[in-house]
Amino acid sequence: YAVRGFMVSRRRRAGTTPPEAPGLAAALLRTLLAEKPECHWRYMARVGRALRPFLWETCAVPGRPEGGTGRMFADAMRGRLPEALAGDVHDALCRIDDAVSDEMDEYPEMEAFRAAVRGILEFGEAQAQWTSRTPQP
């Protein structure tokens, strides 16, 4: 696994990462939202790792910022996301940063966090469907 992770990160830096299947990130987010989280900070970290590719895919983000904390990622994405989504994404990623840095086994606002991520997922999917139906010039 460590070797595979190293090779994937090398390919990303070189720009040769194979494209993921369309809808894979959304499916992973839906699966995570259906789970009952036990260790909240680990669960939230997994959601954060799934949220980034979902945003790249649904919002067709050029230049795909990858690294850094959730706050750094949200700040890098702010101008590239639909205005109605940017605040919720920033909020969710900051919550993840806080829970992970404190290794919170019990995050007091877990249901509010899950509802926010569900809203991001639904908005992103609706945005992607609308964009795919809009004629391109």
Coordinates of C-alpha atoms in Angstrom, one line a residue:
Y1 CA 0.0 0.0 0.0
A2 CA 2.8 2.4 0.9
V3 CA 4.5 1.9 -2.5
R4 CA 1.2 2.3 -4.3
G5 CA 0.5 5.6 -2.5
F6 CA 4.0 6.8 -3.3
M7 CA 3.5 6.0 -7.0
V8 CA 0.2 7.7 -7.1
S9 CA 1.6 10.9 -5.5
R10 CA 4.5 10.8 -8.0
R11 CA 2.0 10.5 -10.9
R12 CA 0.0 13.4 -9.5
R13 CA 3.0 15.7 -9.3
A14 CA 4.0 14.6 -12.8
G15 CA 0.5 15.2 -14.1
T16 CA 0.0 11.6 -15.2
T17 CA -2.6 10.5 -12.7
P18 CA -5.2 8.5 -14.6
P19 CA -8.7 10.1 -14.5
E20 CA -11.1 8.7 -12.0
A21 CA -14.4 7.2 -13.2
P22 CA -17.1 9.9 -13.4
G23 CA -19.3 9.8 -10.3
L24 CA -16.8 7.8 -8.2
A25 CA -16.2 10.6 -5.7
A26 CA -20.0 11.2 -5.3
A27 CA -20.6 7.5 -4.8
L28 CA -17.9 7.4 -2.1
L29 CA -19.4 10.4 -0.3
R30 CA -22.8 8.8 -0.4
T31 CA -21.4 5.6 1.1
L32 CA -19.6 7.5 3.8
L33 CA -22.8 9.5 4.7
A34 CA -24.7 6.2 5.0
E35 CA -22.2 4.9 7.6
K36 CA -22.6 5.4 11.3
P37 CA -19.3 7.0 12.3
E38 CA -17.6 5.5 15.4
C39 CA -14.3 7.4 15.6
H40 CA -15.4 10.9 14.5
W41 CA -12.1 12.5 13.6
R42 CA -11.1 9.5 11.4
Y43 CA -14.5 9.5 9.7
M44 CA -14.3 13.2 9.1
A45 CA -10.8 12.9 7.6
R46 CA -12.2 10.2 5.2
V47 CA -15.0 12.6 4.2
G48 CA -12.5 15.3 3.6
R49 CA -10.4 13.1 1.4
A50 CA -13.5 12.2 -0.7
L51 CA -14.8 15.8 -0.8
R52 CA -11.9 17.2 -2.7
P53 CA -12.1 15.0 -5.8
F54 CA -15.9 15.4 -5.7
L55 CA -15.5 19.2 -5.9
W56 CA -12.9 18.9 -8.7
E57 CA -15.2 16.6 -10.7
T58 CA -18.6 18.4 -10.2
C59 CA -17.3 21.9 -10.5
A60 CA -14.8 21.2 -13.3
V61 CA -12.0 22.9 -11.4
P62 CA -8.9 23.7 -13.5
G63 CA -5.5 23.4 -11.8
R64 CA -6.9 21.1 -9.1
P65 CA -5.3 22.3 -5.8
E66 CA -4.5 19.1 -3.8
G67 CA -2.4 19.6 -0.8
G68 CA -2.6 21.5 2.5
T69 CA -5.1 21.7 5.2
G70 CA -8.8 22.0 4.6
R71 CA -8.7 25.7 5.2
M72 CA -5.9 26.1 2.6
F73 CA -7.8 24.0 0.1
A74 CA -11.0 25.9 0.7
D75 CA -9.2 29.2 0.3
A76 CA -7.6 28.0 -3.0
M77 CA -11.0 26.8 -4.2
R78 CA -13.1 29.8 -3.1
G79 CA -13.0 31.7 -6.4
R80 CA -13.4 28.5 -8.4
L81 CA -16.6 27.2 -6.7
P82 CA -20.1 28.4 -7.2
E83 CA -20.8 31.2 -4.8
A84 CA -23.7 29.4 -3.1
L85 CA -21.3 26.4 -2.4
A86 CA -18.1 28.1 -1.3
G87 CA -19.1 29.1 2.2
D88 CA -20.5 25.6 3.0
V89 CA -17.3 23.9 1.7
H90 CA -15.1 26.2 3.7
D91 CA -17.2 25.5 6.8
A92 CA -17.1 21.8 6.4
L93 CA -13.3 21.6 5.7
C94 CA -12.6 23.9 8.7
R95 CA -14.7 21.6 10.9
I96 CA -12.7 18.6 9.6
D97 CA -9.4 20.4 10.4
D98 CA -10.5 21.1 13.9
A99 CA -11.8 17.6 14.6
V100 CA -8.7 15.9 13.1
S101 CA -6.2 18.2 14.8
D102 CA -7.8 17.5 18.2
E103 CA -8.4 13.8 17.4
M104 CA -12.0 14.1 18.6
D105 CA -13.5 10.7 19.1
E106 CA -16.8 12.4 19.7
Y107 CA -17.5 15.5 17.6
P108 CA -20.4 17.3 19.2
E109 CA -21.9 18.6 16.0
M110 CA -21.5 15.4 13.9
E111 CA -25.1 15.5 12.6
A112 CA -24.8 19.1 11.6
F113 CA -21.5 18.3 9.8
R114 CA -23.1 15.3 8.0
A115 CA -26.1 17.5 7.0
A116 CA -23.7 20.1 5.6
V117 CA -21.8 17.6 3.6
R118 CA -25.0 16.1 2.3
G119 CA -26.1 19.5 1.2
I120 CA -22.7 20.0 -0.6
L121 CA -23.2 16.6 -2.3
E122 CA -26.7 17.4 -3.4
F123 CA -25.9 20.9 -4.7
G124 CA -22.8 19.6 -6.5
E125 CA -24.7 16.8 -8.2
A126 CA -27.5 19.2 -9.2
Q127 CA -24.9 21.7 -10.5
A128 CA -23.2 18.9 -12.5
Q129 CA -26.5 17.8 -14.0
W130 CA -27.4 21.3 -15.0
T131 CA -24.0 21.9 -16.6
S132 CA -24.1 18.7 -18.5
R133 CA -27.5 19.7 -20.1
T134 CA -26.4 23.2 -21.0
P135 CA -25.3 23.6 -24.6
Q136 CA -21.6 24.5 -24.8
P137 CA -20.5 27.3 -27.2

